């Protein structure tokens, strides 16, 4: 994702001291357009409790220099077609999104890979919560940077679509529900994209910082 987003101009490079010392090379912070900016993401994708186990919720929490729960790395990145060629997305997904960029994000506390990526345990549905899943799970651990569904906010902010969405008119997308500061478990949800292509809400627009 780092290389993909840098090429698209949709990522900011920030100092490595924005995260733990072990999270430097290829580490990334995904944040919501509703609350964050490149210089102050405020809440970034984090593993709840730092637990490296299938089913652990993917939440939004403040960046930390001491808590490795926010240590997320880029496992693989490329076009949707490149994921199709290795059987990680379906022919239908490739036909719809082939030229777009896609990514897998792996939990790596203190830089140690876990083999667990953000994803879903199966087919997406309305209000499903993102969790850690085995990175080799096809479709549900692949995320598509859907710049075509909100061209006016790109390249900085864009919807992030599940790589196994079953709806192409209003695809299942990462969604911020409520204020993360006011939730005990501010899990990232999956909902159908609304307002595309001209009026996608900030709660369904995302960006990322690469740590260097």
Short mmCIF file of C-alpha atoms in Angstrom, two decimals:
data_model
loop_
_atom_site.label_atom_id
_atom_site.label_comp_id
_atom_site.label_asym_id
_atom_site.label_seq_id
_atom_site.Cartn_x
_atom_site.Cartn_y
_atom_site.Cartn_z
CA UNK A 1 0.00 0.00 0.00
CA UNK A 2 2.87 2.34 0.74
CA UNK A 3 4.21 2.14 -2.80
CA UNK A 4 0.73 2.23 -4.31
CA UNK A 5 -0.36 5.26 -2.35
CA UNK A 6 2.90 7.11 -2.82
CA UNK A 7 2.55 6.62 -6.56
CA UNK A 8 -0.98 7.99 -6.39
CA UNK A 9 0.07 10.93 -4.21
CA UNK A 10 -2.47 9.85 -1.61
CA UNK A 11 -0.19 9.27 1.35
CA UNK A 12 1.88 11.34 3.72
CA UNK A 13 5.25 10.26 5.07
CA UNK A 14 5.57 10.88 8.80
CA UNK A 15 8.39 10.22 11.27
CA UNK A 16 8.80 6.70 12.65
CA UNK A 17 8.43 8.08 16.17
CA UNK A 18 4.70 8.37 15.43
CA UNK A 19 4.55 4.64 16.28
CA UNK A 20 6.55 2.06 18.25
CA UNK A 21 10.27 1.68 17.49
CA UNK A 22 9.62 -1.75 15.98
CA UNK A 23 7.09 -0.38 13.51
CA UNK A 24 9.08 1.45 10.89
CA UNK A 25 9.73 -0.28 7.57
CA UNK A 26 6.49 -0.64 5.60
CA UNK A 27 4.35 0.42 8.56
CA UNK A 28 1.21 2.36 7.81
CA UNK A 29 -1.53 4.21 9.67
CA UNK A 30 -5.01 4.13 8.14
CA UNK A 31 -7.23 6.97 9.35
CA UNK A 32 -10.68 8.43 8.73
CA UNK A 33 -11.30 11.65 6.81
CA UNK A 34 -13.94 12.59 9.38
CA UNK A 35 -11.51 13.12 12.25
CA UNK A 36 -8.00 12.98 10.81
CA UNK A 37 -5.55 14.68 8.49
CA UNK A 38 -2.08 13.77 7.22
CA UNK A 39 -0.42 15.76 10.00
CA UNK A 40 -2.88 14.71 12.72
CA UNK A 41 -4.63 11.39 11.98
CA UNK A 42 -6.07 11.33 15.54
CA UNK A 43 -7.38 7.75 15.28
CA UNK A 44 -5.66 4.97 13.31
CA UNK A 45 -6.43 1.34 12.59
CA UNK A 46 -5.40 -0.69 15.65
CA UNK A 47 -5.82 -4.25 16.94
CA UNK A 48 -8.08 -4.36 19.99
CA UNK A 49 -6.04 -5.18 23.07
CA UNK A 50 -3.07 -6.03 20.85
CA UNK A 51 -4.28 -9.64 20.73
CA UNK A 52 -2.89 -11.55 17.74
CA UNK A 53 -5.76 -14.00 17.30
CA UNK A 54 -8.35 -14.71 14.63
CA UNK A 55 -11.47 -12.71 15.38
CA UNK A 56 -9.84 -9.86 17.31
CA UNK A 57 -11.62 -6.61 16.35
CA UNK A 58 -9.89 -4.01 14.19
CA UNK A 59 -10.62 -0.69 15.87
CA UNK A 60 -9.67 2.98 15.66
CA UNK A 61 -7.44 4.32 18.44
CA UNK A 62 -4.96 7.17 18.90
CA UNK A 63 -1.45 6.55 17.52
CA UNK A 64 1.01 5.40 20.16
CA UNK A 65 4.78 5.29 20.51
CA UNK A 66 4.58 2.53 23.14
CA UNK A 67 1.55 0.36 22.30
CA UNK A 68 2.31 -2.12 19.48
CA UNK A 69 -1.42 -2.76 18.90
CA UNK A 70 -1.23 -0.13 16.18
CA UNK A 71 1.68 -1.75 14.36
CA UNK A 72 0.16 -2.48 10.94
CA UNK A 73 2.33 -3.32 7.93
CA UNK A 74 1.72 -3.72 4.22
CA UNK A 75 1.71 -7.45 3.47
CA UNK A 76 1.03 -7.17 -0.25
CA UNK A 77 -0.09 -4.53 -2.70
CA UNK A 78 -0.79 -4.11 -6.39
CA UNK A 79 -3.65 -3.86 -8.83
CA UNK A 80 -6.86 -5.79 -8.26
CA UNK A 81 -5.91 -7.79 -11.34
CA UNK A 82 -2.65 -8.84 -9.68
CA UNK A 83 -4.64 -10.23 -6.75
CA UNK A 84 -6.95 -12.01 -9.20
CA UNK A 85 -3.97 -13.65 -10.86
CA UNK A 86 -3.04 -15.32 -7.55
CA UNK A 87 -6.66 -16.31 -6.75
CA UNK A 88 -7.14 -13.75 -3.99
CA UNK A 89 -10.17 -12.06 -5.59
CA UNK A 90 -12.88 -13.36 -7.90
CA UNK A 91 -13.33 -12.88 -11.63
CA UNK A 92 -16.33 -10.66 -10.90
CA UNK A 93 -14.25 -8.39 -8.65
CA UNK A 94 -11.52 -8.24 -11.27
CA UNK A 95 -14.03 -7.35 -14.00
CA UNK A 96 -15.38 -4.49 -11.90
CA UNK A 97 -12.22 -3.12 -10.28
CA UNK A 98 -9.25 -4.66 -12.16
CA UNK A 99 -7.17 -1.50 -12.77
CA UNK A 100 -7.63 -0.13 -9.24
CA UNK A 101 -5.07 -0.57 -6.48
CA UNK A 102 -5.58 -3.06 -3.67
CA UNK A 103 -3.78 -4.00 -0.45
CA UNK A 104 -3.55 -6.44 2.44
CA UNK A 105 -2.70 -5.07 5.89
CA UNK A 106 -0.99 -7.40 8.38
CA UNK A 107 -0.74 -7.02 12.13
CA UNK A 108 2.96 -6.93 13.12
CA UNK A 109 3.44 -5.88 16.76
CA UNK A 110 6.94 -4.50 17.23
CA UNK A 111 7.58 -5.42 13.60
CA UNK A 112 6.95 -9.16 14.08
CA UNK A 113 4.63 -10.61 11.44
CA UNK A 114 1.61 -12.57 12.70
CA UNK A 115 0.14 -13.89 9.44
CA UNK A 116 -3.11 -12.16 10.45
CA UNK A 117 -4.63 -9.39 8.35
CA UNK A 118 -7.59 -7.07 8.67
CA UNK A 119 -10.61 -8.72 7.10
CA UNK A 120 -13.86 -10.59 7.53
CA UNK A 121 -14.51 -14.28 8.21
CA UNK A 122 -16.73 -14.59 5.13
CA UNK A 123 -19.04 -12.70 2.79
CA UNK A 124 -19.53 -9.04 3.82
CA UNK A 125 -22.87 -7.89 5.17
CA UNK A 126 -24.27 -4.64 6.51
CA UNK A 127 -22.62 -3.60 9.81
CA UNK A 128 -20.15 -6.49 9.88
CA UNK A 129 -17.11 -5.66 12.02
CA UNK A 130 -13.53 -5.91 10.76
CA UNK A 131 -11.42 -8.50 12.58
CA UNK A 132 -8.09 -10.26 12.22
CA UNK A 133 -8.21 -13.15 9.76
CA UNK A 134 -5.55 -15.38 8.19
CA UNK A 135 -3.86 -13.33 5.49
CA UNK A 136 -4.17 -16.13 2.94
CA UNK A 137 -7.98 -15.94 3.07
CA UNK A 138 -9.10 -14.94 -0.46
CA UNK A 139 -11.22 -11.84 -0.96
CA UNK A 140 -12.05 -10.98 2.60
CA UNK A 141 -8.51 -9.82 3.48
CA UNK A 142 -8.09 -7.72 0.32
CA UNK A 143 -9.08 -4.05 0.32
CA UNK A 144 -9.66 -2.02 -2.85
CA UNK A 145 -8.81 1.70 -2.98
CA UNK A 146 -11.97 2.76 -4.77
CA UNK A 147 -11.01 6.19 -6.09
CA UNK A 148 -13.57 5.90 -8.92
CA UNK A 149 -16.49 6.02 -6.46
CA UNK A 150 -15.41 9.38 -5.02
CA UNK A 151 -13.22 11.11 -7.63
CA UNK A 152 -13.65 14.60 -6.17
CA UNK A 153 -12.00 13.63 -2.85
CA UNK A 154 -9.04 11.81 -4.40
CA UNK A 155 -6.25 11.21 -4.33
CA UNK A 156 -5.99 12.02 -0.62
CA UNK A 157 -9.30 10.53 0.58
CA UNK A 158 -11.09 7.53 -0.94
CA UNK A 159 -13.52 4.71 -0.10
CA UNK A 160 -11.94 1.36 0.84
CA UNK A 161 -13.94 -1.55 -0.58
CA UNK A 162 -13.95 -5.16 0.55
CA UNK A 163 -12.30 -7.44 -1.99
CA UNK A 164 -15.26 -9.84 -1.84
CA UNK A 165 -18.11 -7.33 -2.02
CA UNK A 166 -21.29 -8.74 -3.51
CA UNK A 167 -22.76 -5.34 -4.42
CA UNK A 168 -21.15 -3.19 -7.10
CA UNK A 169 -23.66 -0.34 -7.16
CA UNK A 170 -23.21 0.31 -3.43
CA UNK A 171 -20.22 -1.88 -2.58
CA UNK A 172 -19.42 -2.93 0.97
CA UNK A 173 -16.89 -0.44 2.31
CA UNK A 174 -14.97 0.40 5.48
CA UNK A 175 -17.12 2.71 7.59
CA UNK A 176 -16.60 4.76 10.73
CA UNK A 177 -19.64 4.56 13.00
CA UNK A 178 -19.76 7.25 15.69
CA UNK A 179 -16.90 8.96 17.48
CA UNK A 180 -14.09 6.52 18.39
CA UNK A 181 -13.35 8.54 21.50
CA UNK A 182 -16.81 7.76 22.86
CA UNK A 183 -16.87 4.01 22.23
CA UNK A 184 -15.51 1.22 24.42
CA UNK A 185 -14.70 -0.91 21.36
CA UNK A 186 -14.64 1.45 18.33
CA UNK A 187 -14.63 -1.36 15.78
CA UNK A 188 -14.35 -0.50 12.10
CA UNK A 189 -17.59 -1.53 10.40
CA UNK A 190 -18.50 -2.60 6.88
CA UNK A 191 -21.50 -0.92 5.28
CA UNK A 192 -22.77 -0.33 1.75
CA UNK A 193 -21.18 2.74 0.21
CA UNK A 194 -23.59 5.66 0.04
CA UNK A 195 -23.55 8.88 -1.95
CA UNK A 196 -21.20 7.54 -4.58
CA UNK A 197 -19.82 8.89 -6.77
CA UNK A 198 -20.49 12.52 -5.83
CA UNK A 199 -21.45 12.68 -2.15
CA UNK A 200 -19.66 9.96 -0.20
CA UNK A 201 -19.71 10.89 3.50
CA UNK A 202 -16.53 11.46 5.46
CA UNK A 203 -17.28 8.40 7.56
CA UNK A 204 -16.63 6.28 4.44
CA UNK A 205 -13.56 8.16 3.23
CA UNK A 206 -10.08 7.12 4.36
CA UNK A 207 -6.40 7.87 3.89
CA UNK A 208 -3.07 6.61 5.24
CA UNK A 209 0.32 7.73 6.52
CA UNK A 210 3.47 5.76 5.79
CA UNK A 211 5.96 5.73 8.68
CA UNK A 212 9.58 6.33 7.72
#
